XYZ file of C-alpha atoms in Angstrom:
224
model
C -0.173 -0.038 -0.117
C 1.334 3.425 -0.869
C 1.809 6.019 1.871
C 0.326 9.554 1.804
C 1.725 11.940 4.375
C -1.005 11.102 6.830
C -1.553 7.275 6.471
C 2.923 7.562 6.810
C 2.465 9.524 10.405
C -0.656 7.034 11.587
C 1.479 4.348 11.119
C 4.909 5.625 12.832
C 2.218 6.519 15.714
C 0.764 2.905 15.703
C 4.101 1.106 14.998
C 4.836 3.138 18.311
C 1.975 3.552 20.430
C 2.655 6.934 20.971
C -0.051 9.440 19.949
C 0.392 13.308 18.198
C 1.073 15.282 21.509
C 4.285 13.452 21.260
C 4.815 13.195 17.886
C 3.369 15.603 16.460
C 3.031 16.476 12.959
C 6.070 18.671 12.789
C 8.069 16.267 14.849
C 7.274 13.352 12.349
C 7.633 15.838 9.278
C 11.786 15.546 10.304
C 11.952 12.213 11.726
C 10.755 11.301 8.230
C 12.674 13.544 6.142
C 15.654 12.373 8.184
C 14.151 8.608 6.610
C 14.052 10.284 2.819
C 17.230 11.214 2.876
C 19.250 8.265 4.431
C 17.096 6.424 1.552
C 18.416 9.014 -1.136
C 22.168 9.045 -0.025
C 22.047 5.301 0.184
C 20.480 3.897 -2.641
C 21.251 4.962 -6.641
C 17.924 5.453 -7.655
C 16.709 5.747 -11.437
C 13.527 7.750 -10.179
C 16.671 10.704 -8.860
C 18.331 10.728 -12.409
C 17.357 13.747 -14.525
C 18.126 15.613 -17.209
C 18.760 19.635 -17.984
C 19.942 21.342 -21.342
C 21.131 24.764 -21.609
C 23.670 26.584 -23.962
C 27.122 27.871 -23.400
C 27.041 32.191 -23.767
C 30.195 33.233 -25.731
C 32.877 34.621 -23.326
C 31.104 33.020 -20.567
C 32.947 30.034 -18.825
C 30.190 29.607 -16.109
C 26.904 27.591 -15.742
C 24.432 27.132 -13.877
C 23.569 23.922 -12.697
C 19.567 22.736 -12.130
C 18.254 23.276 -8.896
C 18.618 20.718 -6.185
C 21.394 19.336 -8.278
C 23.269 17.046 -5.609
C 25.786 14.919 -8.359
C 26.489 15.876 -11.745
C 26.728 12.281 -13.561
C 27.763 13.098 -17.155
C 27.286 16.768 -19.533
C 27.420 16.268 -23.374
C 28.294 19.214 -25.994
C 27.272 19.187 -28.910
C 28.354 21.893 -31.723
C 25.632 24.238 -33.249
C 27.775 23.947 -36.872
C 28.482 20.716 -36.847
C 26.288 19.003 -34.676
C 29.551 16.313 -33.486
C 29.079 16.253 -29.834
C 31.364 15.140 -27.139
C 31.246 14.589 -23.319
C 33.443 16.582 -21.515
C 36.310 15.013 -18.864
C 35.329 16.015 -15.476
C 38.528 17.651 -13.803
C 39.735 19.612 -10.360
C 39.720 24.066 -10.250
C 43.235 23.262 -10.752
C 43.847 20.950 -13.103
C 41.746 24.267 -15.124
C 44.117 26.698 -14.185
C 46.980 24.736 -15.396
C 45.126 23.731 -18.621
C 43.561 27.383 -19.798
C 45.190 30.010 -17.793
C 44.143 33.238 -20.151
C 40.269 32.154 -20.419
C 39.313 35.684 -20.455
C 41.847 35.796 -23.649
C 39.020 35.456 -26.895
C 41.998 34.080 -29.030
C 41.650 30.861 -26.441
C 38.584 30.809 -26.317
C 37.226 26.631 -28.097
C 34.557 23.805 -28.047
C 35.265 22.956 -24.093
C 36.537 19.801 -23.282
C 36.589 19.501 -19.389
C 34.828 20.551 -16.846
C 34.395 21.190 -13.132
C 32.514 22.161 -10.051
C 32.663 26.088 -9.036
C 30.887 26.215 -5.900
C 26.980 24.968 -5.062
C 25.527 26.499 -8.382
C 27.706 26.115 -10.858
C 31.022 24.550 -12.694
C 33.257 25.882 -15.006
C 34.040 24.743 -18.732
C 37.436 24.986 -20.299
C 38.350 26.184 -23.001
C 35.880 28.905 -22.689
C 33.069 28.689 -25.656
C 33.491 30.275 -28.737
C 30.276 29.419 -29.796
C 26.581 28.903 -27.911
C 27.171 25.175 -27.899
C 24.142 22.753 -26.753
C 24.471 21.208 -23.102
C 22.977 18.495 -22.249
C 23.845 17.304 -18.063
C 22.329 14.462 -16.538
C 22.338 14.779 -12.836
C 21.023 13.251 -9.940
C 17.900 15.372 -8.409
C 17.158 15.270 -4.702
C 13.784 14.173 -4.510
C 10.701 15.720 -3.845
C 10.220 15.542 -0.163
C 6.550 13.595 0.480
C 5.623 16.650 3.300
C 5.749 19.019 1.106
C 3.659 16.708 -1.755
C 0.656 15.898 0.739
C 0.306 12.687 -1.752
C 1.843 9.735 -3.203
C 3.390 11.322 -6.232
C 7.174 10.077 -4.999
C 8.689 7.418 -5.865
C 9.973 5.603 -2.001
C 6.216 6.627 -0.807
C 4.505 4.970 -3.689
C 6.684 2.116 -4.527
C 8.183 0.577 -1.559
C 6.497 2.428 0.788
C 7.681 -0.579 3.722
C 11.624 1.288 3.229
C 10.338 4.727 4.515
C 8.505 3.310 7.308
C 11.427 0.753 8.212
C 13.396 3.921 8.089
C 10.967 6.092 9.831
C 11.425 4.037 12.553
C 14.297 3.637 12.769
C 14.981 7.415 13.617
C 11.562 7.550 15.734
C 12.821 5.503 18.359
C 15.833 6.912 18.357
C 13.633 10.133 19.057
C 11.339 8.694 21.369
C 14.923 7.061 23.458
C 13.153 3.511 22.486
C 13.955 -0.169 23.852
C 17.176 -1.011 22.225
C 15.644 -4.298 21.179
C 13.026 -2.330 19.397
C 15.292 -0.076 17.230
C 17.804 -2.916 16.837
C 14.516 -4.689 15.393
C 13.713 -2.511 12.717
C 17.517 -1.164 11.639
C 17.673 -5.076 10.712
C 14.102 -5.137 8.978
C 14.984 -0.914 7.318
C 18.635 -2.558 6.382
C 16.753 -5.791 4.685
C 15.066 -3.309 2.852
C 17.430 -1.020 1.882
C 19.511 -4.131 -0.326
C 17.077 -5.579 -1.503
C 15.685 -2.180 -3.227
C 19.483 -1.019 -4.001
C 20.111 -4.761 -5.690
C 16.719 -3.692 -7.791
C 18.041 0.040 -9.003
C 21.646 -0.834 -9.792
C 21.501 -3.952 -10.188
C 18.159 -5.441 -11.868
C 17.244 -2.762 -13.491
C 20.443 -2.390 -15.273
C 20.818 -5.375 -16.937
C 19.137 -6.594 -19.810
C 18.384 -10.273 -20.161
C 19.464 -10.203 -24.360
C 22.991 -8.222 -23.362
C 23.251 -10.608 -19.800
C 21.499 -13.344 -19.694
C 18.207 -13.362 -17.988
C 18.712 -14.125 -13.485
C 19.287 -17.527 -12.419
C 19.411 -18.574 -8.628
C 20.580 -21.879 -8.122
C 17.672 -24.510 -6.862
C 18.762 -26.966 -4.972
C 16.292 -30.447 -5.839
C 17.372 -33.716 -4.775
C 18.847 -36.363 -6.973
C 15.653 -38.334 -8.955
């Protein structure tokens, strides 16, 4: 059963047998967000992968990253004249400083080959663009929390509600300073659920039967 914010709050209170006077909506929102963040940082889920397209500006080496970006997976650049496409190589800022020190020199402009993180909101390319190149960025975006959607539009409460519930119960028992055995029980349930979710997202979804063959599990059977 998929969770909404209301049903998830109810489930947490039911499992812990603690009412809303202690586990208020505000406290539960914090617990839920902590649980969501734990899952996000543990599993590289396909639901958090996005693409964005922009253009470089002639003479400007800075590129603004999309809001909510946490990880840049790749950057592809397209030459508007030849339609040639290449992938930029990620390097450190120190490499760019040595490779392209005269970035303001118009005679040193060209098609970018490298990019590096500049700050939280920008990255920088080198050489400095001499054209309006098309950039396609594949990136990981922080998922929208269920505490702001009030519904089931997010991936985790919709498709792996058990994982979210166990993660929330672990955070809840930490907050309540509840019995150690209960905390360990839900932590074990969380670990089992996160492993199967990771196997699905980072394993089974990233292979196909034609190329990799169907997954086969050895089954013990008695000899006839």
